[in-house]
Amino acid sequence: MASTHRAPIEEHPDLMEMRARHDRAAATPRAQMVEALALLTGLYLAASPWIAGFNGFTTLAVTNLIAGIAYMLLLGGLGNSYERTHSMAWAAAAIGIWTCIAPWVVAGDVAHTRSITSNLITGVIATLLAVAAASAARGHDANRHGTSPSP
């Protein structure tokens, strides 16, 4: 039986071309802007209880801390894993929506002006950035396949 030599998958021409396309897409000014704003939004979300002054609401403070870190991890690596951005961006959008409703959903009486205002503004911004990242990834995928994204 003759053995055949196979090159590692990392050296496959299609895979190398796909990575090059993703690297070019992640290097666009729009992708870099979305990534930077997403990092800042996630950082603010994580620190918002202490910045806006509602850290006494432990359940919401912990919720925002976890959601902010998760948001940064999902959209902060945009340039490093652009090929998975579409699904990660929708998960980040879910975190943005959760941020908007969290003051009314988490345990305890945490729905006060500071927490509501901070969470609503941050949640809307986080959701919009996630949708922008998802649409950029979708547009990039459509261009790769020679089609245009549907409206």
CSV table of N, CA and C in Angstrom, one decimal:
chain,number,residue,atom,x,y,z
A,1,MET,N,0.8,-1.2,0.0
A,1,MET,CA,0.0,0.0,0.0
A,1,MET,C,0.9,1.2,0.0
A,2,ALA,N,0.6,2.1,-0.9
A,2,ALA,CA,1.4,3.3,-1.0
A,2,ALA,C,0.9,4.4,-0.1
A,3,SER,N,1.8,5.1,0.6
A,3,SER,CA,1.3,6.2,1.4
A,3,SER,C,1.4,7.5,0.7
A,4,THR,N,0.5,8.3,0.9
A,4,THR,CA,0.6,9.6,0.2
A,4,THR,C,0.9,10.7,1.3
A,5,HIS,N,1.6,11.6,0.8
A,5,HIS,CA,2.0,12.7,1.7
A,5,HIS,C,1.0,13.8,1.6
A,6,ARG,N,0.4,14.3,2.7
A,6,ARG,CA,-0.6,15.3,2.7
A,6,ARG,C,0.0,16.5,3.4
A,7,ALA,N,-0.2,17.7,2.8
A,7,ALA,CA,0.3,18.9,3.5
A,7,ALA,C,-0.7,19.2,4.6
A,8,PRO,N,-0.2,19.9,5.6
A,8,PRO,CA,-1.0,20.2,6.8
A,8,PRO,C,-2.2,21.2,6.3
A,9,ILE,N,-3.3,21.1,6.9
A,9,ILE,CA,-4.5,21.9,6.5
A,9,ILE,C,-4.2,23.4,6.5
A,10,GLU,N,-3.3,23.8,7.4
A,10,GLU,CA,-2.9,25.2,7.5
A,10,GLU,C,-2.3,25.7,6.2
A,11,GLU,N,-1.7,24.8,5.4
A,11,GLU,CA,-1.1,25.2,4.1
A,11,GLU,C,-2.0,25.1,2.9
A,12,HIS,N,-3.2,24.7,3.1
A,12,HIS,CA,-4.2,24.5,2.0
A,12,HIS,C,-4.4,25.9,1.4
A,13,PRO,N,-4.3,26.0,0.0
A,13,PRO,CA,-4.4,27.3,-0.6
A,13,PRO,C,-5.8,28.0,-0.4
A,14,ASP,N,-6.9,27.3,-0.3
A,14,ASP,CA,-8.2,27.9,-0.1
A,14,ASP,C,-8.2,28.5,1.3
A,15,LEU,N,-7.7,27.8,2.3
A,15,LEU,CA,-7.7,28.3,3.7
A,15,LEU,C,-6.8,29.5,3.8
A,16,MET,N,-5.7,29.5,3.1
A,16,MET,CA,-4.8,30.6,3.2
A,16,MET,C,-5.4,31.9,2.5
A,17,GLU,N,-6.1,31.7,1.4
A,17,GLU,CA,-6.8,32.8,0.8
A,17,GLU,C,-8.0,33.3,1.6
A,18,MET,N,-8.7,32.4,2.3
A,18,MET,CA,-9.8,32.8,3.2
A,18,MET,C,-9.2,33.7,4.3
A,19,ARG,N,-8.1,33.2,4.9
A,19,ARG,CA,-7.6,34.0,6.0
A,19,ARG,C,-7.1,35.4,5.5
A,20,ALA,N,-6.5,35.4,4.4
A,20,ALA,CA,-6.0,36.7,3.8
A,20,ALA,C,-7.2,37.6,3.6
A,21,ARG,N,-8.3,37.1,3.1
A,21,ARG,CA,-9.5,37.9,2.9
A,21,ARG,C,-10.0,38.5,4.2
A,22,HIS,N,-10.1,37.6,5.2
A,22,HIS,CA,-10.6,38.0,6.5
A,22,HIS,C,-9.6,39.1,7.2
A,23,ASP,N,-8.3,38.9,7.0
A,23,ASP,CA,-7.4,39.9,7.5
A,23,ASP,C,-7.6,41.2,6.8
A,24,ARG,N,-7.8,41.2,5.5
A,24,ARG,CA,-8.1,42.5,4.8
A,24,ARG,C,-9.4,43.1,5.3
A,25,ALA,N,-10.4,42.4,5.5
A,25,ALA,CA,-11.7,42.9,6.0
A,25,ALA,C,-11.5,43.5,7.4
A,26,ALA,N,-10.8,42.8,8.2
A,26,ALA,CA,-10.6,43.2,9.6
A,26,ALA,C,-9.7,44.5,9.7
A,27,ALA,N,-9.0,44.8,8.7
A,27,ALA,CA,-8.1,45.9,8.7
A,27,ALA,C,-8.8,47.2,8.2
A,28,THR,N,-10.1,47.1,7.8
A,28,THR,CA,-10.8,48.3,7.3
A,28,THR,C,-11.0,49.3,8.5
A,29,PRO,N,-11.0,50.5,8.1
A,29,PRO,CA,-11.3,51.5,9.2
A,29,PRO,C,-12.6,51.3,10.0
A,30,ARG,N,-13.6,50.9,9.2
A,30,ARG,CA,-14.9,50.6,9.9
A,30,ARG,C,-14.8,49.5,10.9
A,31,ALA,N,-14.2,48.4,10.5
A,31,ALA,CA,-14.0,47.3,11.5
A,31,ALA,C,-13.2,47.7,12.7
A,32,GLN,N,-12.2,48.4,12.4
A,32,GLN,CA,-11.3,48.9,13.6
A,32,GLN,C,-12.1,49.8,14.5
A,33,MET,N,-12.9,50.7,13.9
A,33,MET,CA,-13.7,51.6,14.7
A,33,MET,C,-14.7,50.8,15.5
A,34,VAL,N,-15.4,49.9,14.9
A,34,VAL,CA,-16.4,49.1,15.6
A,34,VAL,C,-15.7,48.3,16.8
A,35,GLU,N,-14.6,47.8,16.5
A,35,GLU,CA,-13.9,47.0,17.5
A,35,GLU,C,-13.5,47.9,18.7
A,36,ALA,N,-12.9,49.1,18.4
A,36,ALA,CA,-12.5,50.0,19.5
A,36,ALA,C,-13.7,50.5,20.3
A,37,LEU,N,-14.8,50.9,19.6
A,37,LEU,CA,-15.9,51.3,20.3
A,37,LEU,C,-16.6,50.2,21.2
A,38,ALA,N,-16.5,49.0,20.6
A,38,ALA,CA,-17.1,47.8,21.4
A,38,ALA,C,-16.2,47.6,22.6
A,39,LEU,N,-14.9,47.7,22.5
A,39,LEU,CA,-14.1,47.5,23.7
A,39,LEU,C,-14.4,48.5,24.8
A,40,LEU,N,-14.5,49.8,24.3
A,40,LEU,CA,-14.9,50.9,25.3
A,40,LEU,C,-16.2,50.7,25.9
A,41,THR,N,-17.2,50.2,25.1
A,41,THR,CA,-18.6,50.0,25.6
A,41,THR,C,-18.6,48.9,26.6
A,42,GLY,N,-17.9,47.8,26.3
A,42,GLY,CA,-17.8,46.7,27.2
A,42,GLY,C,-17.1,47.0,28.5
A,43,LEU,N,-16.0,47.8,28.4
A,43,LEU,CA,-15.3,48.3,29.6
A,43,LEU,C,-16.2,49.2,30.4
A,44,TYR,N,-16.9,50.1,29.8
A,44,TYR,CA,-17.9,50.9,30.6
A,44,TYR,C,-18.9,50.1,31.2
A,45,LEU,N,-19.5,49.1,30.5
A,45,LEU,CA,-20.6,48.3,31.0
A,45,LEU,C,-20.1,47.6,32.3
A,46,ALA,N,-18.9,47.0,32.2
A,46,ALA,CA,-18.3,46.3,33.3
A,46,ALA,C,-18.1,47.2,34.5
A,47,ALA,N,-17.7,48.4,34.3
A,47,ALA,CA,-17.4,49.4,35.4
A,47,ALA,C,-18.5,50.3,35.7
A,48,SER,N,-19.6,50.3,35.0
A,48,SER,CA,-20.7,51.2,35.1
A,48,SER,C,-21.3,51.3,36.5
A,49,PRO,N,-21.4,50.2,37.3
A,49,PRO,CA,-22.0,50.4,38.6
A,49,PRO,C,-21.1,51.3,39.5
A,50,TRP,N,-19.8,51.3,39.3
A,50,TRP,CA,-18.9,52.1,40.1
A,50,TRP,C,-18.8,53.5,39.5
A,51,ILE,N,-18.9,53.6,38.2
A,51,ILE,CA,-18.8,55.0,37.5
A,51,ILE,C,-20.1,55.8,37.7
A,52,ALA,N,-21.3,55.1,37.5
A,52,ALA,CA,-22.6,55.8,37.6
A,52,ALA,C,-23.1,55.8,39.0
A,53,GLY,N,-22.5,55.1,39.9
A,53,GLY,CA,-22.9,55.1,41.3
A,53,GLY,C,-24.0,54.2,41.8
A,54,PHE,N,-24.1,53.1,41.1
A,54,PHE,CA,-25.2,52.1,41.6
A,54,PHE,C,-24.5,50.8,42.0
A,55,ASN,N,-23.3,50.9,42.5
A,55,ASN,CA,-22.6,49.7,42.9
A,55,ASN,C,-23.2,49.0,44.2
A,56,GLY,N,-24.0,49.8,44.9
A,56,GLY,CA,-24.7,49.2,46.0
A,56,GLY,C,-25.8,48.2,45.6
A,57,PHE,N,-26.2,48.2,44.4
A,57,PHE,CA,-27.1,47.1,43.9
A,57,PHE,C,-26.3,46.0,43.4
A,58,THR,N,-25.9,45.1,44.3
A,58,THR,CA,-25.0,44.0,44.1
A,58,THR,C,-25.4,43.1,42.9
A,59,THR,N,-26.6,42.8,42.8
A,59,THR,CA,-27.0,41.9,41.7
A,59,THR,C,-26.8,42.5,40.3
A,60,LEU,N,-27.2,43.8,40.2
A,60,LEU,CA,-27.0,44.5,38.9
A,60,LEU,C,-25.5,44.8,38.7
A,61,ALA,N,-24.8,45.1,39.7
A,61,ALA,CA,-23.3,45.4,39.6
A,61,ALA,C,-22.6,44.1,39.0
A,62,VAL,N,-22.9,43.0,39.6
A,62,VAL,CA,-22.3,41.7,39.2
A,62,VAL,C,-22.7,41.4,37.7
A,63,THR,N,-24.0,41.6,37.5
A,63,THR,CA,-24.6,41.3,36.1
A,63,THR,C,-23.9,42.2,35.1
A,64,ASN,N,-23.7,43.5,35.4
A,64,ASN,CA,-23.0,44.4,34.4
A,64,ASN,C,-21.6,44.0,34.3
A,65,LEU,N,-20.9,43.7,35.4
A,65,LEU,CA,-19.5,43.3,35.3
A,65,LEU,C,-19.3,42.1,34.4
A,66,ILE,N,-20.1,41.0,34.6
A,66,ILE,CA,-20.1,39.8,33.8
A,66,ILE,C,-20.4,40.1,32.3
A,67,ALA,N,-21.5,40.9,32.1
A,67,ALA,CA,-21.9,41.2,30.7
A,67,ALA,C,-20.9,42.0,30.0
A,68,GLY,N,-20.3,43.0,30.7
A,68,GLY,CA,-19.3,43.8,30.1
A,68,GLY,C,-18.0,43.0,29.7
A,69,ILE,N,-17.6,42.1,30.5
A,69,ILE,CA,-16.4,41.3,30.2
A,69,ILE,C,-16.8,40.4,29.0
A,70,ALA,N,-18.0,39.8,29.0
A,70,ALA,CA,-18.4,38.9,27.9
A,70,ALA,C,-18.5,39.7,26.6
A,71,TYR,N,-19.0,40.9,26.7
A,71,TYR,CA,-19.1,41.7,25.5
A,71,TYR,C,-17.8,42.0,24.9
A,72,MET,N,-16.8,42.4,25.8
A,72,MET,CA,-15.5,42.7,25.3
A,72,MET,C,-14.8,41.5,24.7
A,73,LEU,N,-15.0,40.3,25.3
A,73,LEU,CA,-14.4,39.1,24.7
A,73,LEU,C,-15.0,38.8,23.4
A,74,LEU,N,-16.4,39.0,23.2
A,74,LEU,CA,-17.0,38.6,22.0
A,74,LEU,C,-16.6,39.6,20.8
A,75,LEU,N,-16.7,40.9,21.1
A,75,LEU,CA,-16.4,41.8,20.0
A,75,LEU,C,-15.0,42.4,20.0
A,76,GLY,N,-14.3,42.2,21.1
A,76,GLY,CA,-12.9,42.7,21.2
A,76,GLY,C,-11.9,42.0,20.3
A,77,GLY,N,-12.2,40.8,20.0
A,77,GLY,CA,-11.3,40.0,19.2
A,77,GLY,C,-11.6,40.1,17.7
A,78,LEU,N,-12.4,41.1,17.3
A,78,LEU,CA,-12.9,41.2,15.9
A,78,LEU,C,-11.8,41.0,14.9
A,79,GLY,N,-10.6,41.6,15.1
A,79,GLY,CA,-9.5,41.5,14.1
A,79,GLY,C,-8.9,40.1,14.1
A,80,ASN,N,-8.9,39.4,15.2
A,80,ASN,CA,-8.2,38.1,15.3
A,80,ASN,C,-9.1,37.0,14.8
A,81,SER,N,-10.4,37.1,14.8
A,81,SER,CA,-11.2,36.0,14.4
A,81,SER,C,-12.4,36.5,13.6
A,82,TYR,N,-12.1,37.3,12.5
A,82,TYR,CA,-13.1,37.9,11.7
A,82,TYR,C,-14.1,36.9,11.1
A,83,GLU,N,-13.6,35.7,10.8
A,83,GLU,CA,-14.4,34.7,10.2
A,83,GLU,C,-15.6,34.2,11.1
A,84,ARG,N,-15.5,34.4,12.4
A,84,ARG,CA,-16.5,34.0,13.3
A,84,ARG,C,-17.3,35.2,13.8
A,85,THR,N,-17.0,36.4,13.3
A,85,THR,CA,-17.6,37.6,13.8
A,85,THR,C,-19.1,37.6,13.7
A,86,HIS,N,-19.7,37.0,12.7
A,86,HIS,CA,-21.1,37.1,12.5
A,86,HIS,C,-21.9,36.5,13.7
A,87,SER,N,-21.5,35.3,14.0
A,87,SER,CA,-22.2,34.6,15.1
A,87,SER,C,-21.9,35.3,16.5
A,88,MET,N,-20.6,35.7,16.7
A,88,MET,CA,-20.3,36.3,17.9
A,88,MET,C,-21.0,37.7,18.0
A,89,ALA,N,-21.2,38.4,16.9
A,89,ALA,CA,-21.8,39.7,17.0
A,89,ALA,C,-23.3,39.5,17.4
A,90,TRP,N,-23.9,38.5,17.0
A,90,TRP,CA,-25.3,38.3,17.4
A,90,TRP,C,-25.4,38.0,18.9
A,91,ALA,N,-24.4,37.2,19.4
A,91,ALA,CA,-24.4,37.0,20.8
A,91,ALA,C,-24.1,38.3,21.6
A,92,ALA,N,-23.3,39.1,21.0
A,92,ALA,CA,-23.0,40.4,21.7
A,92,ALA,C,-24.3,41.3,21.6
A,93,ALA,N,-25.1,41.2,20.5
A,93,ALA,CA,-26.3,42.0,20.5
A,93,ALA,C,-27.3,41.5,21.6
A,94,ALA,N,-27.3,40.2,21.8
A,94,ALA,CA,-28.1,39.7,22.9
A,94,ALA,C,-27.7,40.3,24.3
A,95,ILE,N,-26.4,40.4,24.5
A,95,ILE,CA,-25.9,41.0,25.7
A,95,ILE,C,-26.3,42.5,25.8
A,96,GLY,N,-26.3,43.2,24.6
A,96,GLY,CA,-26.8,44.6,24.6
A,96,GLY,C,-28.3,44.7,25.0
A,97,ILE,N,-29.1,43.8,24.4
A,97,ILE,CA,-30.5,43.8,24.8
A,97,ILE,C,-30.7,43.4,26.2
A,98,TRP,N,-29.9,42.4,26.7
A,98,TRP,CA,-30.0,42.1,28.1
A,98,TRP,C,-29.7,43.3,29.0
A,99,THR,N,-28.7,44.0,28.6
A,99,THR,CA,-28.3,45.2,29.4
A,99,THR,C,-29.4,46.2,29.5
A,100,CYS,N,-30.2,46.3,28.5
A,100,CYS,CA,-31.3,47.3,28.5
A,100,CYS,C,-32.4,46.8,29.5
A,101,ILE,N,-32.7,45.5,29.6
A,101,ILE,CA,-33.7,45.0,30.4
A,101,ILE,C,-33.3,44.6,31.8
A,102,ALA,N,-32.0,44.5,32.0
A,102,ALA,CA,-31.5,44.0,33.3
A,102,ALA,C,-32.0,44.7,34.6
A,103,PRO,N,-32.1,46.1,34.6
A,103,PRO,CA,-32.6,46.7,35.8
A,103,PRO,C,-34.0,46.3,36.2
A,104,TRP,N,-34.8,45.8,35.3
A,104,TRP,CA,-36.1,45.3,35.7
A,104,TRP,C,-36.2,43.8,35.9
A,105,VAL,N,-35.1,43.1,35.5
A,105,VAL,CA,-35.2,41.6,35.6
A,105,VAL,C,-34.4,41.0,36.7
A,106,VAL,N,-33.3,41.6,37.1
A,106,VAL,CA,-32.4,41.0,38.1
A,106,VAL,C,-33.1,41.2,39.5
A,107,ALA,N,-32.7,40.3,40.4
A,107,ALA,CA,-33.3,40.3,41.7
A,107,ALA,C,-33.0,41.6,42.5
A,108,GLY,N,-33.9,42.0,43.3
A,108,GLY,CA,-33.7,43.2,44.1
A,108,GLY,C,-34.4,44.4,43.5
A,109,ASP,N,-34.4,45.5,44.3
A,109,ASP,CA,-35.0,46.7,43.8
A,109,ASP,C,-33.9,47.6,43.2
A,110,VAL,N,-33.5,47.3,42.0
A,110,VAL,CA,-32.4,48.0,41.3
A,110,VAL,C,-32.8,48.9,40.2
A,111,ALA,N,-34.0,49.0,39.9
A,111,ALA,CA,-34.5,49.9,38.8
A,111,ALA,C,-34.7,51.3,39.3
A,112,HIS,N,-33.5,52.0,39.4
A,112,HIS,CA,-33.5,53.4,39.8
A,112,HIS,C,-33.0,54.3,38.6
A,113,THR,N,-33.1,55.6,38.7
A,113,THR,CA,-32.8,56.4,37.6
A,113,THR,C,-31.4,56.2,37.1
A,114,ARG,N,-30.4,56.1,38.0
A,114,ARG,CA,-29.0,55.9,37.5
A,114,ARG,C,-28.8,54.6,36.8
A,115,SER,N,-29.3,53.6,37.4
A,115,SER,CA,-29.1,52.2,36.8
A,115,SER,C,-29.8,52.1,35.5
A,116,ILE,N,-31.1,52.6,35.4
A,116,ILE,CA,-31.9,52.5,34.2
A,116,ILE,C,-31.2,53.3,33.1
A,117,THR,N,-30.9,54.6,33.4
A,117,THR,CA,-30.3,55.4,32.4
A,117,THR,C,-29.0,54.9,31.8
A,118,SER,N,-28.1,54.5,32.7
A,118,SER,CA,-26.8,53.9,32.3
A,118,SER,C,-27.0,52.6,31.5
A,119,ASN,N,-27.8,51.7,32.0
A,119,ASN,CA,-28.0,50.5,31.3
A,119,ASN,C,-28.7,50.7,29.9
A,120,LEU,N,-29.7,51.5,29.9
A,120,LEU,CA,-30.4,51.8,28.6
A,120,LEU,C,-29.4,52.3,27.5
A,121,ILE,N,-28.7,53.4,27.9
A,121,ILE,CA,-27.8,54.0,26.9
A,121,ILE,C,-26.7,53.0,26.5
A,122,THR,N,-26.1,52.3,27.5
A,122,THR,CA,-25.0,51.4,27.2
A,122,THR,C,-25.6,50.2,26.4
A,123,GLY,N,-26.7,49.7,26.7
A,123,GLY,CA,-27.3,48.6,26.0
A,123,GLY,C,-27.7,48.9,24.6
A,124,VAL,N,-28.2,50.1,24.3
A,124,VAL,CA,-28.5,50.5,23.0
A,124,VAL,C,-27.2,50.6,22.2
A,125,ILE,N,-26.2,51.3,22.7
A,125,ILE,CA,-24.9,51.4,22.0
A,125,ILE,C,-24.3,50.0,21.7
A,126,ALA,N,-24.3,49.2,22.7
A,126,ALA,CA,-23.8,47.8,22.6
A,126,ALA,C,-24.5,47.0,21.5
A,127,THR,N,-25.8,47.1,21.5
A,127,THR,CA,-26.6,46.4,20.4
A,127,THR,C,-26.3,47.0,19.1
A,128,LEU,N,-26.2,48.3,18.9
A,128,LEU,CA,-26.0,48.9,17.6
A,128,LEU,C,-24.6,48.5,17.1
A,129,LEU,N,-23.6,48.5,18.0
A,129,LEU,CA,-22.2,48.1,17.6
A,129,LEU,C,-22.2,46.6,17.2
A,130,ALA,N,-22.9,45.8,17.9
A,130,ALA,CA,-23.0,44.4,17.6
A,130,ALA,C,-23.6,44.2,16.2
A,131,VAL,N,-24.7,44.9,15.9
A,131,VAL,CA,-25.4,44.8,14.7
A,131,VAL,C,-24.5,45.3,13.5
A,132,ALA,N,-23.7,46.4,13.8
A,132,ALA,CA,-22.8,46.9,12.8
A,132,ALA,C,-21.7,45.8,12.5
A,133,ALA,N,-21.2,45.2,13.5
A,133,ALA,CA,-20.2,44.1,13.3
A,133,ALA,C,-20.8,42.9,12.6
A,134,ALA,N,-22.0,42.6,12.9
A,134,ALA,CA,-22.7,41.5,12.2
A,134,ALA,C,-22.9,41.8,10.7
A,135,SER,N,-23.4,43.1,10.4
A,135,SER,CA,-23.6,43.5,9.1
A,135,SER,C,-22.3,43.6,8.3
A,136,ALA,N,-21.2,44.0,8.9
A,136,ALA,CA,-20.0,44.0,8.2
A,136,ALA,C,-19.5,42.6,7.9
A,137,ALA,N,-19.7,41.7,8.8
A,137,ALA,CA,-19.3,40.3,8.5
A,137,ALA,C,-20.2,39.7,7.4
A,138,ARG,N,-21.5,40.0,7.5
A,138,ARG,CA,-22.4,39.5,6.5
A,138,ARG,C,-22.1,40.1,5.1
A,139,GLY,N,-21.8,41.4,5.1
A,139,GLY,CA,-21.4,42.0,3.8
A,139,GLY,C,-20.1,41.5,3.3
A,140,HIS,N,-19.2,41.2,4.1
A,140,HIS,CA,-17.9,40.6,3.7
A,140,HIS,C,-18.1,39.2,3.2
A,141,ASP,N,-19.0,38.4,3.8
A,141,ASP,CA,-19.3,37.0,3.4
A,141,ASP,C,-20.0,37.1,2.0
A,142,ALA,N,-20.9,38.0,1.9
A,142,ALA,CA,-21.7,38.1,0.6
A,142,ALA,C,-20.7,38.5,-0.5
A,143,ASN,N,-19.8,39.4,-0.3
A,143,ASN,CA,-18.9,39.8,-1.3
A,143,ASN,C,-17.9,38.7,-1.7
A,144,ARG,N,-17.6,37.9,-0.7
A,144,ARG,CA,-16.7,36.7,-0.9
A,144,ARG,C,-17.4,35.8,-1.9
A,145,HIS,N,-18.7,35.6,-1.7
A,145,HIS,CA,-19.5,34.6,-2.6
A,145,HIS,C,-20.0,35.3,-3.8
A,146,GLY,N,-19.7,36.5,-4.1
A,146,GLY,CA,-20.2,37.2,-5.3
A,146,GLY,C,-21.6,37.6,-5.3
A,147,THR,N,-22.2,37.7,-4.1
A,147,THR,CA,-23.6,38.1,-4.0
A,147,THR,C,-23.7,39.4,-3.2
A,148,SER,N,-24.8,40.0,-3.2
A,148,SER,CA,-24.9,41.2,-2.4
A,148,SER,C,-25.8,40.8,-1.2
A,149,PRO,N,-25.6,41.5,-0.1
A,149,PRO,CA,-26.4,41.1,1.1
A,149,PRO,C,-27.8,41.6,0.9
A,150,SER,N,-28.8,40.9,1.4
A,150,SER,CA,-30.1,41.3,1.2
A,150,SER,C,-30.4,42.4,2.2
A,151,PRO,N,-31.4,43.3,1.9
A,151,PRO,CA,-31.6,44.5,2.8
A,151,PRO,C,-32.3,44.1,4.1
